[in-house]
Structure formats: C-alpha cells, structure tokens
Amino acid sequence: MDIIEKRRSIRKYKSNKIDDNLINKLMQSAILAPSGDNTQPWRFIIVDDVKIQKEIIKLSHNQKWMETAPVLIVCIADICSRIKDSDNLILDEESSIFELKQIIRDTTISIEHIVLEAVNQGLGTCWVAWFKQNEMKTLLGIPNNKYVVGILTIGYADEEPKQRPRKTMEEIVHKNKW
Ligand SMILES: Cc1cc2nc3c(=O)[nH]c(=O)nc-3n(C[C@H](O)[C@H](O)[C@H](O)COP(=O)(O)O)c2cc1C
C-alpha cells in the first residue's frame, strides 16, 4: 500500500540519468507479471536515444513534458504468444480479434509492475497512450502483428503532484452480485 499510495503520474523529471541496473530491475518486475496461460505477451523497447524520443513525443500529440524524461519504455503486446500464424495480421485500433483483448490485458499487468517497481526504486513514471498504432509502429520498426499498449516515461521526479480524485468504495464495489 505504501508504494501504491506514493505513486503519481509524473510529468516533470530531473535530468539525472537512470542506472542500467535500475532499468534491469524494472524489466525483471515485468517478467514476473502473471498472464493468462502464462503466455507472457509483453515486449519492451527501451528508448534513451534523444532523437528517437523526440519522434515518439511528436507522435504522442507533441506532449512536450515528455522531453524531460531520460528514458521512454515502449510497451508492446505480441499476439504470437497466442496465434502462431499471425504474420499477416494487422493489429490496430479497429481490430476486434478476441486474442488482442487478451494480450492487451496481460501486457497491462506487466506495465503496472514496472510502474510500481519504479516507485520502489525512487523513480517516477507516467503512462502515455495517446498515439496512433500505425504511426508508432512505423517509427519504431514494430511489425504489424504487434500492438503498442502504452509508453512509459521514466525518470527522477521533479514535481510532487497531489493525489488525483478517486471514486469511492460505494461507487466501485458490489457484493455477491452486480
Ligand atoms: C492508459 C493510460 C494512458 C494515459 N495517457 C496519458 C497521456 O497521454 N498523457 C498524460 O499526461 N497522462 C496520461 N495518463 C495518466 C493519467 O492522466 C493519470 O493516470 C490519471 O489522471 C490519474 O492520475 P495519477 O496517475 O497521478 O493517479 C494515462 C494513464 C493511463 C492509465
């Protein structure tokens, strides 16, 4: 609970670099996430190249605050973990294929592992999912049969945002039946 309560979306970072060891720990936390049938569909691209970061940011509706993050982690769901002959599939916002829901579900769990382990390591993060699949995949050379679930900005926080409003227990919890 301590770590969960500490977490905020951080949109301003210090310029300090992040040690490779810490990035490795974040990746290890992702590896340990649960997934349906242990399919582990998550894949990641760690982007510390400023030129590539700038292109990613442009495609993310030019959210300028992202430029302060020393590292971006592009989080990808791979349908190969569920469909063997998927080379010709094109996964995008319009896809209704059931397995896409499963791989997004599982990849999201691993992303949240990273987010919480980042807090444990004294780092801040923010999810970004405001981009178009085809544009991001073309930029990063990601094959069509993958789905970019989100991008995490990672770095040492240079702000202390207040907790954003949350729904009450009564609004979200039912007992025994809906
Ligand atoms: C899937 C997802 C996509 C998000 N995309 C963005 C984004 O593009 N830009 C941004 O500034 N914040 C983004 N956020 C952060 C949310 O705005 C934030 O989590 C929410 O307002 C609650 O604030 P908190 O994370 O500080 O508790 C995203 C969060 C999630 C989970």
PDB file of N, CA, C and O in Angstrom, residues 118-162:
ATOM      1  N   ALA A 118       9.107   0.955 -10.170  1.00  0.00           N
ATOM      2  CA  ALA A 118       9.784   2.249 -10.351  1.00  0.00           C
ATOM      3  C   ALA A 118       9.663   3.077  -9.073  1.00  0.00           C
ATOM      4  O   ALA A 118      10.660   3.645  -8.594  1.00  0.00           O
ATOM      5  N   VAL A 119       8.476   3.116  -8.490  1.00  0.00           N
ATOM      6  CA  VAL A 119       8.311   3.859  -7.232  1.00  0.00           C
ATOM      7  C   VAL A 119       9.225   3.261  -6.164  1.00  0.00           C
ATOM      8  O   VAL A 119       9.905   3.975  -5.431  1.00  0.00           O
ATOM      9  N   ASN A 120       9.281   1.939  -6.116  1.00  0.00           N
ATOM     10  CA  ASN A 120      10.140   1.242  -5.150  1.00  0.00           C
ATOM     11  C   ASN A 120      11.608   1.644  -5.328  1.00  0.00           C
ATOM     12  O   ASN A 120      12.378   1.681  -4.369  1.00  0.00           O
ATOM     13  N   GLN A 121      12.008   1.957  -6.568  1.00  0.00           N
ATOM     14  CA  GLN A 121      13.401   2.337  -6.860  1.00  0.00           C
ATOM     15  C   GLN A 121      13.607   3.855  -6.814  1.00  0.00           C
ATOM     16  O   GLN A 121      14.653   4.357  -7.229  1.00  0.00           O
ATOM     17  N   GLY A 122      12.590   4.580  -6.350  1.00  0.00           N
ATOM     18  CA  GLY A 122      12.725   6.038  -6.232  1.00  0.00           C
ATOM     19  C   GLY A 122      12.502   6.768  -7.547  1.00  0.00           C
ATOM     20  O   GLY A 122      12.873   7.948  -7.676  1.00  0.00           O
ATOM     21  N   LEU A 123      11.919   6.078  -8.525  1.00  0.00           N
ATOM     22  CA  LEU A 123      11.691   6.694  -9.842  1.00  0.00           C
ATOM     23  C   LEU A 123      10.225   7.060 -10.032  1.00  0.00           C
ATOM     24  O   LEU A 123       9.347   6.489  -9.385  1.00  0.00           O
ATOM     25  N   GLY A 124       9.980   7.992 -10.947  1.00  0.00           N
ATOM     26  CA  GLY A 124       8.611   8.351 -11.316  1.00  0.00           C
ATOM     27  C   GLY A 124       8.314   7.881 -12.731  1.00  0.00           C
ATOM     28  O   GLY A 124       9.223   7.655 -13.535  1.00  0.00           O
ATOM     29  N   THR A 125       7.040   7.726 -13.019  1.00  0.00           N
ATOM     30  CA  THR A 125       6.622   7.291 -14.357  1.00  0.00           C
ATOM     31  C   THR A 125       5.345   8.018 -14.752  1.00  0.00           C
ATOM     32  O   THR A 125       4.644   8.575 -13.903  1.00  0.00           O
ATOM     33  N   CYS A 126       5.047   7.994 -16.021  1.00  0.00           N
ATOM     34  CA  CYS A 126       3.697   8.347 -16.475  1.00  0.00           C
ATOM     35  C   CYS A 126       3.356   7.515 -17.706  1.00  0.00           C
ATOM     36  O   CYS A 126       4.179   7.330 -18.597  1.00  0.00           O
ATOM     37  N   TRP A 127       2.176   6.975 -17.695  1.00  0.00           N
ATOM     38  CA  TRP A 127       1.646   6.268 -18.863  1.00  0.00           C
ATOM     39  C   TRP A 127       1.336   7.275 -19.955  1.00  0.00           C
ATOM     40  O   TRP A 127       0.795   8.349 -19.675  1.00  0.00           O
ATOM     41  N   VAL A 128       1.584   6.899 -21.179  1.00  0.00           N
ATOM     42  CA  VAL A 128       1.121   7.681 -22.333  1.00  0.00           C
ATOM     43  C   VAL A 128       0.508   6.690 -23.318  1.00  0.00           C
ATOM     44  O   VAL A 128       1.138   5.690 -23.664  1.00  0.00           O
ATOM     45  N   ALA A 129      -0.713   6.955 -23.717  1.00  0.00           N
ATOM     46  CA  ALA A 129      -1.332   6.051 -24.708  1.00  0.00           C
ATOM     47  C   ALA A 129      -2.080   6.854 -25.770  1.00  0.00           C
ATOM     48  O   ALA A 129      -3.018   6.369 -26.375  1.00  0.00           O
ATOM     49  N   TRP A 130      -1.616   8.086 -25.992  1.00  0.00           N
ATOM     50  CA  TRP A 130      -2.291   8.986 -26.933  1.00  0.00           C
ATOM     51  C   TRP A 130      -1.470   9.074 -28.217  1.00  0.00           C
ATOM     52  O   TRP A 130      -0.702  10.012 -28.420  1.00  0.00           O
ATOM     53  N   PHE A 131      -1.581   8.026 -29.012  1.00  0.00           N
ATOM     54  CA  PHE A 131      -0.850   7.967 -30.293  1.00  0.00           C
ATOM     55  C   PHE A 131      -1.589   6.994 -31.196  1.00  0.00           C
ATOM     56  O   PHE A 131      -2.487   6.269 -30.748  1.00  0.00           O
ATOM     57  N   LYS A 132      -1.193   6.987 -32.478  1.00  0.00           N
ATOM     58  CA  LYS A 132      -1.834   6.068 -33.421  1.00  0.00           C
ATOM     59  C   LYS A 132      -0.933   4.855 -33.631  1.00  0.00           C
ATOM     60  O   LYS A 132       0.288   4.995 -33.797  1.00  0.00           O
ATOM     61  N   GLN A 133      -1.552   3.672 -33.650  1.00  0.00           N
ATOM     62  CA  GLN A 133      -0.787   2.437 -33.804  1.00  0.00           C
ATOM     63  C   GLN A 133       0.116   2.462 -35.027  1.00  0.00           C
ATOM     64  O   GLN A 133       1.309   2.192 -34.935  1.00  0.00           O
ATOM     65  N   ASN A 134      -0.470   2.784 -36.198  1.00  0.00           N
ATOM     66  CA  ASN A 134       0.328   2.666 -37.429  1.00  0.00           C
ATOM     67  C   ASN A 134       1.518   3.617 -37.408  1.00  0.00           C
ATOM     68  O   ASN A 134       2.627   3.263 -37.822  1.00  0.00           O
ATOM     69  N   GLU A 135       1.321   4.820 -36.868  1.00  0.00           N
ATOM     70  CA  GLU A 135       2.423   5.805 -36.851  1.00  0.00           C
ATOM     71  C   GLU A 135       3.547   5.341 -35.918  1.00  0.00           C
ATOM     72  O   GLU A 135       4.719   5.383 -36.269  1.00  0.00           O
ATOM     73  N   MET A 136       3.168   4.877 -34.723  1.00  0.00           N
ATOM     74  CA  MET A 136       4.202   4.480 -33.747  1.00  0.00           C
ATOM     75  C   MET A 136       4.946   3.237 -34.235  1.00  0.00           C
ATOM     76  O   MET A 136       6.166   3.119 -34.088  1.00  0.00           O
ATOM     77  N   LYS A 137       4.208   2.305 -34.856  1.00  0.00           N
ATOM     78  CA  LYS A 137       4.854   1.066 -35.306  1.00  0.00           C
ATOM     79  C   LYS A 137       5.812   1.341 -36.461  1.00  0.00           C
ATOM     80  O   LYS A 137       6.909   0.788 -36.525  1.00  0.00           O
ATOM     81  N   THR A 138       5.411   2.239 -37.367  1.00  0.00           N
ATOM     82  CA  THR A 138       6.296   2.580 -38.488  1.00  0.00           C
ATOM     83  C   THR A 138       7.569   3.229 -37.959  1.00  0.00           C
ATOM     84  O   THR A 138       8.687   2.872 -38.361  1.00  0.00           O
ATOM     85  N   LEU A 139       7.413   4.177 -37.051  1.00  0.00           N
ATOM     86  CA  LEU A 139       8.583   4.880 -36.499  1.00  0.00           C
ATOM     87  C   LEU A 139       9.586   3.907 -35.885  1.00  0.00           C
ATOM     88  O   LEU A 139      10.800   4.034 -36.075  1.00  0.00           O
ATOM     89  N   LEU A 140       9.090   2.932 -35.113  1.00  0.00           N
ATOM     90  CA  LEU A 140       9.982   2.083 -34.317  1.00  0.00           C
ATOM     91  C   LEU A 140      10.262   0.725 -34.959  1.00  0.00           C
ATOM     92  O   LEU A 140      10.926  -0.124 -34.360  1.00  0.00           O
ATOM     93  N   GLY A 141       9.761   0.525 -36.170  1.00  0.00           N
ATOM     94  CA  GLY A 141      10.023  -0.739 -36.864  1.00  0.00           C
ATOM     95  C   GLY A 141       9.333  -1.925 -36.214  1.00  0.00           C
ATOM     96  O   GLY A 141       9.820  -3.063 -36.272  1.00  0.00           O
ATOM     97  N   ILE A 142       8.190  -1.656 -35.579  1.00  0.00           N
ATOM     98  CA  ILE A 142       7.439  -2.733 -34.909  1.00  0.00           C
ATOM     99  C   ILE A 142       6.529  -3.398 -35.937  1.00  0.00           C
ATOM    100  O   ILE A 142       5.770  -2.701 -36.624  1.00  0.00           O
ATOM    101  N   PRO A 143       6.570  -4.734 -36.071  1.00  0.00           N
ATOM    102  CA  PRO A 143       5.735  -5.408 -37.070  1.00  0.00           C
ATOM    103  C   PRO A 143       4.239  -5.150 -36.850  1.00  0.00           C
ATOM    104  O   PRO A 143       3.797  -4.863 -35.729  1.00  0.00           O
ATOM    105  N   ASN A 144       3.473  -5.285 -37.933  1.00  0.00           N
ATOM    106  CA  ASN A 144       2.032  -5.011 -37.913  1.00  0.00           C
ATOM    107  C   ASN A 144       1.253  -5.891 -36.961  1.00  0.00           C
ATOM    108  O   ASN A 144       0.187  -5.503 -36.480  1.00  0.00           O
ATOM    109  N   ASN A 145       1.761  -7.112 -36.689  1.00  0.00           N
ATOM    110  CA  ASN A 145       1.004  -8.027 -35.834  1.00  0.00           C
ATOM    111  C   ASN A 145       1.319  -7.833 -34.347  1.00  0.00           C
ATOM    112  O   ASN A 145       1.147  -8.742 -33.548  1.00  0.00           O
ATOM    113  N   LYS A 146       1.817  -6.652 -33.988  1.00  0.00           N
ATOM    114  CA  LYS A 146       2.005  -6.300 -32.564  1.00  0.00           C
ATOM    115  C   LYS A 146       1.071  -5.129 -32.252  1.00  0.00           C
ATOM    116  O   LYS A 146       0.571  -4.461 -33.160  1.00  0.00           O
ATOM    117  N   TYR A 147       0.898  -4.876 -30.962  1.00  0.00           N
ATOM    118  CA  TYR A 147       0.047  -3.751 -30.556  1.00  0.00           C
ATOM    119  C   TYR A 147       0.787  -2.946 -29.492  1.00  0.00           C
ATOM    120  O   TYR A 147       1.229  -3.493 -28.478  1.00  0.00           O
ATOM    121  N   VAL A 148       0.936  -1.662 -29.737  1.00  0.00           N
ATOM    122  CA  VAL A 148       1.630  -0.805 -28.764  1.00  0.00           C
ATOM    123  C   VAL A 148       0.613  -0.396 -27.697  1.00  0.00           C
ATOM    124  O   VAL A 148      -0.296   0.394 -27.947  1.00  0.00           O
ATOM    125  N   VAL A 149       0.763  -0.977 -26.516  1.00  0.00           N
ATOM    126  CA  VAL A 149      -0.218  -0.764 -25.446  1.00  0.00           C
ATOM    127  C   VAL A 149      -0.014   0.601 -24.779  1.00  0.00           C
ATOM    128  O   VAL A 149      -0.965   1.283 -24.434  1.00  0.00           O
ATOM    129  N   GLY A 150       1.221   0.989 -24.628  1.00  0.00           N
ATOM    130  CA  GLY A 150       1.475   2.280 -23.993  1.00  0.00           C
ATOM    131  C   GLY A 150       2.953   2.598 -23.986  1.00  0.00           C
ATOM    132  O   GLY A 150       3.790   1.756 -24.323  1.00  0.00           O
ATOM    133  N   ILE A 151       3.234   3.827 -23.620  1.00  0.00           N
ATOM    134  CA  ILE A 151       4.626   4.252 -23.466  1.00  0.00           C
ATOM    135  C   ILE A 151       4.760   4.788 -22.052  1.00  0.00           C
ATOM    136  O   ILE A 151       3.889   5.535 -21.587  1.00  0.00           O
ATOM    137  N   LEU A 152       5.813   4.363 -21.375  1.00  0.00           N
ATOM    138  CA  LEU A 152       6.064   4.902 -20.031  1.00  0.00           C
ATOM    139  C   LEU A 152       7.204   5.900 -20.101  1.00  0.00           C
ATOM    140  O   LEU A 152       8.255   5.597 -20.668  1.00  0.00           O
ATOM    141  N   THR A 153       6.986   7.082 -19.540  1.00  0.00           N
ATOM    142  CA  THR A 153       8.108   7.984 -19.304  1.00  0.00           C
ATOM    143  C   THR A 153       8.689   7.583 -17.950  1.00  0.00           C
ATOM    144  O   THR A 153       7.949   7.255 -17.022  1.00  0.00           O
ATOM    145  N   ILE A 154      10.028   7.585 -17.864  1.00  0.00           N
ATOM    146  CA  ILE A 154      10.668   7.161 -16.607  1.00  0.00           C
ATOM    147  C   ILE A 154      11.768   8.159 -16.243  1.00  0.00           C
ATOM    148  O   ILE A 154      12.533   8.583 -17.118  1.00  0.00           O
ATOM    149  N   GLY A 155      11.858   8.495 -14.983  1.00  0.00           N
ATOM    150  CA  GLY A 155      12.939   9.367 -14.526  1.00  0.00           C
ATOM    151  C   GLY A 155      12.749   9.739 -13.070  1.00  0.00           C
ATOM    152  O   GLY A 155      11.805   9.277 -12.420  1.00  0.00           O
ATOM    153  N   TYR A 156      13.677  10.567 -12.583  1.00  0.00           N
ATOM    154  CA  TYR A 156      13.554  11.043 -11.203  1.00  0.00           C
ATOM    155  C   TYR A 156      12.597  12.227 -11.181  1.00  0.00           C
ATOM    156  O   TYR A 156      12.792  13.197 -11.926  1.00  0.00           O
ATOM    157  N   ALA A 157      11.569  12.131 -10.347  1.00  0.00           N
ATOM    158  CA  ALA A 157      10.520  13.161 -10.325  1.00  0.00           C
ATOM    159  C   ALA A 157      11.081  14.529  -9.957  1.00  0.00           C
ATOM    160  O   ALA A 157      11.899  14.656  -9.039  1.00  0.00           O
ATOM    161  N   ASP A 158      10.632  15.544 -10.671  1.00  0.00           N
ATOM    162  CA  ASP A 158      10.972  16.924 -10.335  1.00  0.00           C
ATOM    163  C   ASP A 158       9.687  17.695 -10.011  1.00  0.00           C
ATOM    164  O   ASP A 158       9.579  18.892 -10.285  1.00  0.00           O
ATOM    165  N   GLU A 159       8.714  16.978  -9.520  1.00  0.00           N
ATOM    166  CA  GLU A 159       7.453  17.577  -9.059  1.00  0.00           C
ATOM    167  C   GLU A 159       6.817  16.612  -8.072  1.00  0.00           C
ATOM    168  O   GLU A 159       7.163  15.426  -8.034  1.00  0.00           O
ATOM    169  N   GLU A 160       5.924  17.137  -7.246  1.00  0.00           N
ATOM    170  CA  GLU A 160       5.218  16.294  -6.278  1.00  0.00           C
ATOM    171  C   GLU A 160       3.717  16.530  -6.410  1.00  0.00           C
ATOM    172  O   GLU A 160       3.119  17.249  -5.615  1.00  0.00           O
ATOM    173  N   PRO A 161       3.111  15.918  -7.435  1.00  0.00           N
ATOM    174  CA  PRO A 161       1.682  16.176  -7.654  1.00  0.00           C
ATOM    175  C   PRO A 161       0.833  15.625  -6.512  1.00  0.00           C
ATOM    176  O   PRO A 161       1.187  14.613  -5.905  1.00  0.00           O
ATOM    177  N   LYS A 162      -0.268  16.311  -6.266  1.00  0.00           N
ATOM    178  CA  LYS A 162      -1.239  15.808  -5.269  1.00  0.00           C
ATOM    179  C   LYS A 162      -1.951  14.600  -5.855  1.00  0.00           C
ATOM    180  O   LYS A 162      -2.021  14.431  -7.071  1.00  0.00           O
TER     181      LYS A 162
END
